[in-house]
Amino acid sequence: MTTRTWESLTIPAAGTYNLDAAHTTIGFVVKHMMVSKVRGTFGSFSGSVTIADNPLESSAALTIKTESISTSVADRDGHLRGDDFLSVEKYPEITFRSTRVVGHKDDEFTVVGDLTIRDVTKEVELKVEYGGVGTNPWGQAVWGFSITTEIDREEFGLTWNQTLETGGVLVGKKVKIEIEGEANPA
């Protein structure tokens, strides 16, 4: 992979890069019963990043297969796939399309884009930490990143909940999304 220096960062050359599914994790965290957190992942996805000559004009796209959700608890996963939550038969994908890079400082970028869940599209802001470039042991060039954001699941039509006898609700409204990954030249 050809690299270049931009504002003291070594970054990939302009071009399109695909997410490496074997080295990318798309995860989420949500409060459970107001006292703990449940973590989960999506195992089937595809995405790409197009790095522009001016990195602040770059773009990204991600498609996640909703049926691939996993929290390592079969009953909970089945409930999440059902109509109370993702309704995977009716809405088989979650998508994200960036619309602009709104800022950066050092290796951290703020990316804004459209997130669509259950055919509801909302603008979200991602915090993207650029991890750098390298060459894996098999000679393939890669670059890495960490992404975080938080959404209100109810804004996307994920409104199911259950009131607890002790007060509060079973499932928190806020969902933290965490992506750790690598990308390779397309």
PDB file of C-alpha atoms in Angstrom:
ATOM      1  CA  MET A   1       0.000   0.000   0.000  1.00  0.00           C
ATOM      2  CA  THR A   2       1.281   3.398  -0.892  1.00  0.00           C
ATOM      3  CA  THR A   3       1.275   5.836   1.994  1.00  0.00           C
ATOM      4  CA  ARG A   4       1.661   9.578   2.326  1.00  0.00           C
ATOM      5  CA  THR A   5       2.138  12.093   5.080  1.00  0.00           C
ATOM      6  CA  TRP A   6      -0.775  14.361   5.914  1.00  0.00           C
ATOM      7  CA  GLU A   7      -0.657  16.702   8.922  1.00  0.00           C
ATOM      8  CA  SER A   8       2.012  14.542  10.617  1.00  0.00           C
ATOM      9  CA  LEU A   9       0.024  11.318  10.089  1.00  0.00           C
ATOM     10  CA  THR A  10       1.139   8.507   7.792  1.00  0.00           C
ATOM     11  CA  ILE A  11      -2.038   7.644   5.907  1.00  0.00           C
ATOM     12  CA  PRO A  12      -2.960   5.441   2.940  1.00  0.00           C
ATOM     13  CA  ALA A  13      -2.896   6.884  -0.561  1.00  0.00           C
ATOM     14  CA  ALA A  14      -6.176   8.087  -2.009  1.00  0.00           C
ATOM     15  CA  GLY A  15      -8.331   5.135  -3.064  1.00  0.00           C
ATOM     16  CA  THR A  16     -10.962   2.666  -1.923  1.00  0.00           C
ATOM     17  CA  TYR A  17     -10.344   0.237   0.932  1.00  0.00           C
ATOM     18  CA  ASN A  18     -12.590  -2.644   2.018  1.00  0.00           C
ATOM     19  CA  LEU A  19     -13.227  -3.671   5.599  1.00  0.00           C
ATOM     20  CA  ASP A  20     -11.387  -6.847   6.535  1.00  0.00           C
ATOM     21  CA  ALA A  21     -14.186  -8.926   8.083  1.00  0.00           C
ATOM     22  CA  ALA A  22     -11.688 -11.264   9.769  1.00  0.00           C
ATOM     23  CA  HIS A  23     -10.151  -8.334  11.647  1.00  0.00           C
ATOM     24  CA  THR A  24     -13.153  -6.090  12.223  1.00  0.00           C
ATOM     25  CA  THR A  25     -15.664  -6.298  15.065  1.00  0.00           C
ATOM     26  CA  ILE A  26     -18.945  -4.405  15.075  1.00  0.00           C
ATOM     27  CA  GLY A  27     -20.228  -4.355  18.626  1.00  0.00           C
ATOM     28  CA  PHE A  28     -22.788  -2.693  20.827  1.00  0.00           C
ATOM     29  CA  VAL A  29     -23.438  -2.185  24.522  1.00  0.00           C
ATOM     30  CA  VAL A  30     -26.806  -1.528  26.192  1.00  0.00           C
ATOM     31  CA  LYS A  31     -27.926  -1.320  29.826  1.00  0.00           C
ATOM     32  CA  HIS A  32     -29.840  -4.314  31.190  1.00  0.00           C
ATOM     33  CA  MET A  33     -32.225  -3.986  34.133  1.00  0.00           C
ATOM     34  CA  MET A  34     -30.654  -0.614  34.951  1.00  0.00           C
ATOM     35  CA  VAL A  35     -27.763  -2.372  36.728  1.00  0.00           C
ATOM     36  CA  SER A  36     -25.469  -4.017  34.162  1.00  0.00           C
ATOM     37  CA  LYS A  37     -24.503  -3.959  30.512  1.00  0.00           C
ATOM     38  CA  VAL A  38     -25.111  -6.485  27.757  1.00  0.00           C
ATOM     39  CA  ARG A  39     -22.643  -6.646  24.877  1.00  0.00           C
ATOM     40  CA  GLY A  40     -23.272  -8.024  21.438  1.00  0.00           C
ATOM     41  CA  THR A  41     -21.860  -8.130  17.932  1.00  0.00           C
ATOM     42  CA  PHE A  42     -22.921  -8.404  14.318  1.00  0.00           C
ATOM     43  CA  GLY A  43     -21.014 -11.123  12.479  1.00  0.00           C
ATOM     44  CA  SER A  44     -21.992 -10.444   8.862  1.00  0.00           C
ATOM     45  CA  PHE A  45     -21.242  -7.102   7.252  1.00  0.00           C
ATOM     46  CA  SER A  46     -19.445  -5.389   4.400  1.00  0.00           C
ATOM     47  CA  GLY A  47     -18.090  -1.916   4.038  1.00  0.00           C
ATOM     48  CA  SER A  48     -15.618   0.348   2.377  1.00  0.00           C
ATOM     49  CA  VAL A  49     -13.819   3.618   2.900  1.00  0.00           C
ATOM     50  CA  THR A  50     -12.865   5.874   0.024  1.00  0.00           C
ATOM     51  CA  ILE A  51      -9.965   8.070   1.050  1.00  0.00           C
ATOM     52  CA  ALA A  52      -9.930  11.275  -0.969  1.00  0.00           C
ATOM     53  CA  ASP A  53      -6.887  13.316  -2.007  1.00  0.00           C
ATOM     54  CA  ASN A  54      -7.982  15.652   0.784  1.00  0.00           C
ATOM     55  CA  PRO A  55      -8.679  13.172   3.621  1.00  0.00           C
ATOM     56  CA  LEU A  56     -11.355  15.492   5.019  1.00  0.00           C
ATOM     57  CA  GLU A  57     -13.400  14.765   1.872  1.00  0.00           C
ATOM     58  CA  SER A  58     -13.293  10.978   2.366  1.00  0.00           C
ATOM     59  CA  SER A  59     -16.396   8.794   2.593  1.00  0.00           C
ATOM     60  CA  ALA A  60     -17.479   5.475   4.067  1.00  0.00           C
ATOM     61  CA  ALA A  61     -20.308   2.973   3.673  1.00  0.00           C
ATOM     62  CA  LEU A  62     -21.307   0.009   5.828  1.00  0.00           C
ATOM     63  CA  THR A  63     -24.014  -2.644   5.475  1.00  0.00           C
ATOM     64  CA  ILE A  64     -24.767  -4.983   8.396  1.00  0.00           C
ATOM     65  CA  LYS A  65     -26.913  -8.110   8.124  1.00  0.00           C
ATOM     66  CA  THR A  66     -29.367  -7.878  11.046  1.00  0.00           C
ATOM     67  CA  GLU A  67     -29.797 -11.654  11.301  1.00  0.00           C
ATOM     68  CA  SER A  68     -26.123 -11.900  12.324  1.00  0.00           C
ATOM     69  CA  ILE A  69     -26.709 -10.293  15.733  1.00  0.00           C
ATOM     70  CA  SER A  70     -25.230 -12.249  18.642  1.00  0.00           C
ATOM     71  CA  THR A  71     -25.156 -11.669  22.380  1.00  0.00           C
ATOM     72  CA  SER A  72     -24.149 -15.306  23.058  1.00  0.00           C
ATOM     73  CA  VAL A  73     -27.612 -16.047  24.527  1.00  0.00           C
ATOM     74  CA  ALA A  74     -29.855 -17.848  22.031  1.00  0.00           C
ATOM     75  CA  ASP A  75     -33.192 -16.767  23.553  1.00  0.00           C
ATOM     76  CA  ARG A  76     -32.134 -13.123  23.728  1.00  0.00           C
ATOM     77  CA  ASP A  77     -30.754 -13.243  20.180  1.00  0.00           C
ATOM     78  CA  GLY A  78     -34.058 -14.660  18.948  1.00  0.00           C
ATOM     79  CA  HIS A  79     -35.940 -11.845  20.678  1.00  0.00           C
ATOM     80  CA  LEU A  80     -33.606  -9.241  19.162  1.00  0.00           C
ATOM     81  CA  ARG A  81     -34.163 -10.731  15.676  1.00  0.00           C
ATOM     82  CA  GLY A  82     -37.949 -10.643  16.136  1.00  0.00           C
ATOM     83  CA  ASP A  83     -40.505  -7.903  15.583  1.00  0.00           C
ATOM     84  CA  ASP A  84     -39.957  -6.332  19.039  1.00  0.00           C
ATOM     85  CA  PHE A  85     -36.497  -5.213  17.934  1.00  0.00           C
ATOM     86  CA  LEU A  86     -34.777  -5.674  14.553  1.00  0.00           C
ATOM     87  CA  SER A  87     -37.541  -7.561  12.690  1.00  0.00           C
ATOM     88  CA  VAL A  88     -34.850  -9.150  10.515  1.00  0.00           C
ATOM     89  CA  GLU A  89     -37.226 -10.639   7.943  1.00  0.00           C
ATOM     90  CA  LYS A  90     -38.714  -7.240   7.156  1.00  0.00           C
ATOM     91  CA  TYR A  91     -35.504  -5.210   7.696  1.00  0.00           C
ATOM     92  CA  PRO A  92     -32.556  -7.449   6.771  1.00  0.00           C
ATOM     93  CA  GLU A  93     -29.930  -4.691   6.849  1.00  0.00           C
ATOM     94  CA  ILE A  94     -28.646  -1.802   8.885  1.00  0.00           C
ATOM     95  CA  THR A  95     -26.764   0.742   6.783  1.00  0.00           C
ATOM     96  CA  PHE A  96     -24.486   3.701   7.347  1.00  0.00           C
ATOM     97  CA  ARG A  97     -23.393   6.206   4.693  1.00  0.00           C
ATOM     98  CA  SER A  98     -21.095   9.043   5.647  1.00  0.00           C
ATOM     99  CA  THR A  99     -22.035  12.520   4.460  1.00  0.00           C
ATOM    100  CA  ARG A 100     -19.067  14.557   5.657  1.00  0.00           C
ATOM    101  CA  VAL A 101     -16.030  14.810   7.888  1.00  0.00           C
ATOM    102  CA  VAL A 102     -16.706  17.720  10.226  1.00  0.00           C
ATOM    103  CA  GLY A 103     -13.408  17.922  12.054  1.00  0.00           C
ATOM    104  CA  HIS A 104     -10.246  16.319  13.274  1.00  0.00           C
ATOM    105  CA  LYS A 105      -7.481  16.721  15.801  1.00  0.00           C
ATOM    106  CA  ASP A 106      -4.340  14.641  15.476  1.00  0.00           C
ATOM    107  CA  ASP A 107      -5.484  11.056  14.779  1.00  0.00           C
ATOM    108  CA  GLU A 108      -9.133  11.604  15.771  1.00  0.00           C
ATOM    109  CA  PHE A 109     -11.811  12.487  13.236  1.00  0.00           C
ATOM    110  CA  THR A 110     -15.485  13.354  13.556  1.00  0.00           C
ATOM    111  CA  VAL A 111     -17.566  11.818  10.780  1.00  0.00           C
ATOM    112  CA  VAL A 112     -21.260  12.535  10.220  1.00  0.00           C
ATOM    113  CA  GLY A 113     -23.540  10.258   8.247  1.00  0.00           C
ATOM    114  CA  ASP A 114     -26.914   8.614   7.844  1.00  0.00           C
ATOM    115  CA  LEU A 115     -27.650   5.507   9.920  1.00  0.00           C
ATOM    116  CA  THR A 116     -30.683   3.469   8.843  1.00  0.00           C
ATOM    117  CA  ILE A 117     -32.283   0.899  11.160  1.00  0.00           C
ATOM    118  CA  ARG A 118     -35.781  -0.506  10.444  1.00  0.00           C
ATOM    119  CA  ASP A 119     -36.155   1.936   7.515  1.00  0.00           C
ATOM    120  CA  VAL A 120     -35.676   4.890   9.881  1.00  0.00           C
ATOM    121  CA  THR A 121     -32.752   7.110   8.897  1.00  0.00           C
ATOM    122  CA  LYS A 122     -31.139   9.494  11.368  1.00  0.00           C
ATOM    123  CA  GLU A 123     -27.981  11.531  11.189  1.00  0.00           C
ATOM    124  CA  VAL A 124     -25.313  10.314  13.630  1.00  0.00           C
ATOM    125  CA  GLU A 125     -21.863  11.530  14.571  1.00  0.00           C
ATOM    126  CA  LEU A 126     -19.006   9.052  14.799  1.00  0.00           C
ATOM    127  CA  LYS A 127     -15.764   9.504  16.674  1.00  0.00           C
ATOM    128  CA  VAL A 128     -13.105   7.835  14.528  1.00  0.00           C
ATOM    129  CA  GLU A 129      -9.613   7.151  15.832  1.00  0.00           C
ATOM    130  CA  TYR A 130      -7.158   6.386  13.047  1.00  0.00           C
ATOM    131  CA  GLY A 131      -4.859   3.545  14.113  1.00  0.00           C
ATOM    132  CA  GLY A 132      -2.151   3.779  11.479  1.00  0.00           C
ATOM    133  CA  VAL A 133      -0.886   1.656   8.591  1.00  0.00           C
ATOM    134  CA  GLY A 134       1.128  -1.517   8.571  1.00  0.00           C
ATOM    135  CA  THR A 135       1.949  -4.724   6.768  1.00  0.00           C
ATOM    136  CA  ASN A 136       0.702  -8.022   8.157  1.00  0.00           C
ATOM    137  CA  PRO A 137       2.945 -11.125   8.342  1.00  0.00           C
ATOM    138  CA  TRP A 138       1.719 -12.237   4.877  1.00  0.00           C
ATOM    139  CA  GLY A 139       2.808  -9.017   3.208  1.00  0.00           C
ATOM    140  CA  GLN A 140      -0.643  -7.462   2.915  1.00  0.00           C
ATOM    141  CA  ALA A 141      -0.993  -3.758   3.654  1.00  0.00           C
ATOM    142  CA  VAL A 142      -3.630  -2.774   6.237  1.00  0.00           C
ATOM    143  CA  TRP A 143      -4.742   0.278   8.140  1.00  0.00           C
ATOM    144  CA  GLY A 144      -6.707   0.322  11.349  1.00  0.00           C
ATOM    145  CA  PHE A 145      -9.378   2.329  13.097  1.00  0.00           C
ATOM    146  CA  SER A 146     -11.628   2.510  16.162  1.00  0.00           C
ATOM    147  CA  ILE A 147     -15.115   4.029  15.941  1.00  0.00           C
ATOM    148  CA  THR A 148     -17.615   4.907  18.662  1.00  0.00           C
ATOM    149  CA  THR A 149     -21.003   6.545  18.796  1.00  0.00           C
ATOM    150  CA  GLU A 150     -24.135   6.404  20.910  1.00  0.00           C
ATOM    151  CA  ILE A 151     -27.705   6.283  19.659  1.00  0.00           C
ATOM    152  CA  ASP A 152     -31.162   6.364  21.209  1.00  0.00           C
ATOM    153  CA  ARG A 153     -32.656   3.084  19.984  1.00  0.00           C
ATOM    154  CA  GLU A 154     -36.205   4.408  20.328  1.00  0.00           C
ATOM    155  CA  GLU A 155     -35.507   7.020  17.626  1.00  0.00           C
ATOM    156  CA  PHE A 156     -35.098   4.075  15.225  1.00  0.00           C
ATOM    157  CA  GLY A 157     -38.358   2.382  16.172  1.00  0.00           C
ATOM    158  CA  LEU A 158     -36.771  -0.040  18.659  1.00  0.00           C
ATOM    159  CA  THR A 159     -39.225   0.864  21.423  1.00  0.00           C
ATOM    160  CA  TRP A 160     -39.987  -2.471  23.107  1.00  0.00           C
ATOM    161  CA  ASN A 161     -39.357  -2.482  26.831  1.00  0.00           C
ATOM    162  CA  GLN A 162     -40.639  -3.888  30.089  1.00  0.00           C
ATOM    163  CA  THR A 163     -41.115  -1.990  33.333  1.00  0.00           C
ATOM    164  CA  LEU A 164     -39.411  -3.567  36.330  1.00  0.00           C
ATOM    165  CA  GLU A 165     -41.185  -4.079  39.672  1.00  0.00           C
ATOM    166  CA  THR A 166     -38.289  -2.352  41.393  1.00  0.00           C
ATOM    167  CA  GLY A 167     -38.513   0.663  39.074  1.00  0.00           C
ATOM    168  CA  GLY A 168     -36.820   1.384  35.808  1.00  0.00           C
ATOM    169  CA  VAL A 169     -36.907  -0.704  32.655  1.00  0.00           C
ATOM    170  CA  LEU A 170     -35.446  -3.931  31.355  1.00  0.00           C
ATOM    171  CA  VAL A 171     -33.559  -2.454  28.355  1.00  0.00           C
ATOM    172  CA  GLY A 172     -31.791   0.921  28.271  1.00  0.00           C
ATOM    173  CA  LYS A 173     -32.637   3.477  25.593  1.00  0.00           C
ATOM    174  CA  LYS A 174     -29.024   4.382  24.826  1.00  0.00           C
ATOM    175  CA  VAL A 175     -26.927   1.995  22.759  1.00  0.00           C
ATOM    176  CA  LYS A 176     -23.190   2.493  22.467  1.00  0.00           C
ATOM    177  CA  ILE A 177     -21.754   1.293  19.167  1.00  0.00           C
ATOM    178  CA  GLU A 178     -18.097   0.235  19.052  1.00  0.00           C
ATOM    179  CA  ILE A 179     -16.239  -0.780  15.910  1.00  0.00           C
ATOM    180  CA  GLU A 180     -12.644  -1.983  15.868  1.00  0.00           C
ATOM    181  CA  GLY A 181     -11.257  -2.783  12.489  1.00  0.00           C
ATOM    182  CA  GLU A 182      -8.841  -2.966   9.647  1.00  0.00           C
ATOM    183  CA  ALA A 183      -9.169  -2.143   5.960  1.00  0.00           C
ATOM    184  CA  ASN A 184      -7.267  -3.404   2.917  1.00  0.00           C
ATOM    185  CA  PRO A 185      -6.868  -2.001  -0.601  1.00  0.00           C
ATOM    186  CA  ALA A 186      -9.926  -2.875  -2.718  1.00  0.00           C
TER     187      ALA A 186
END
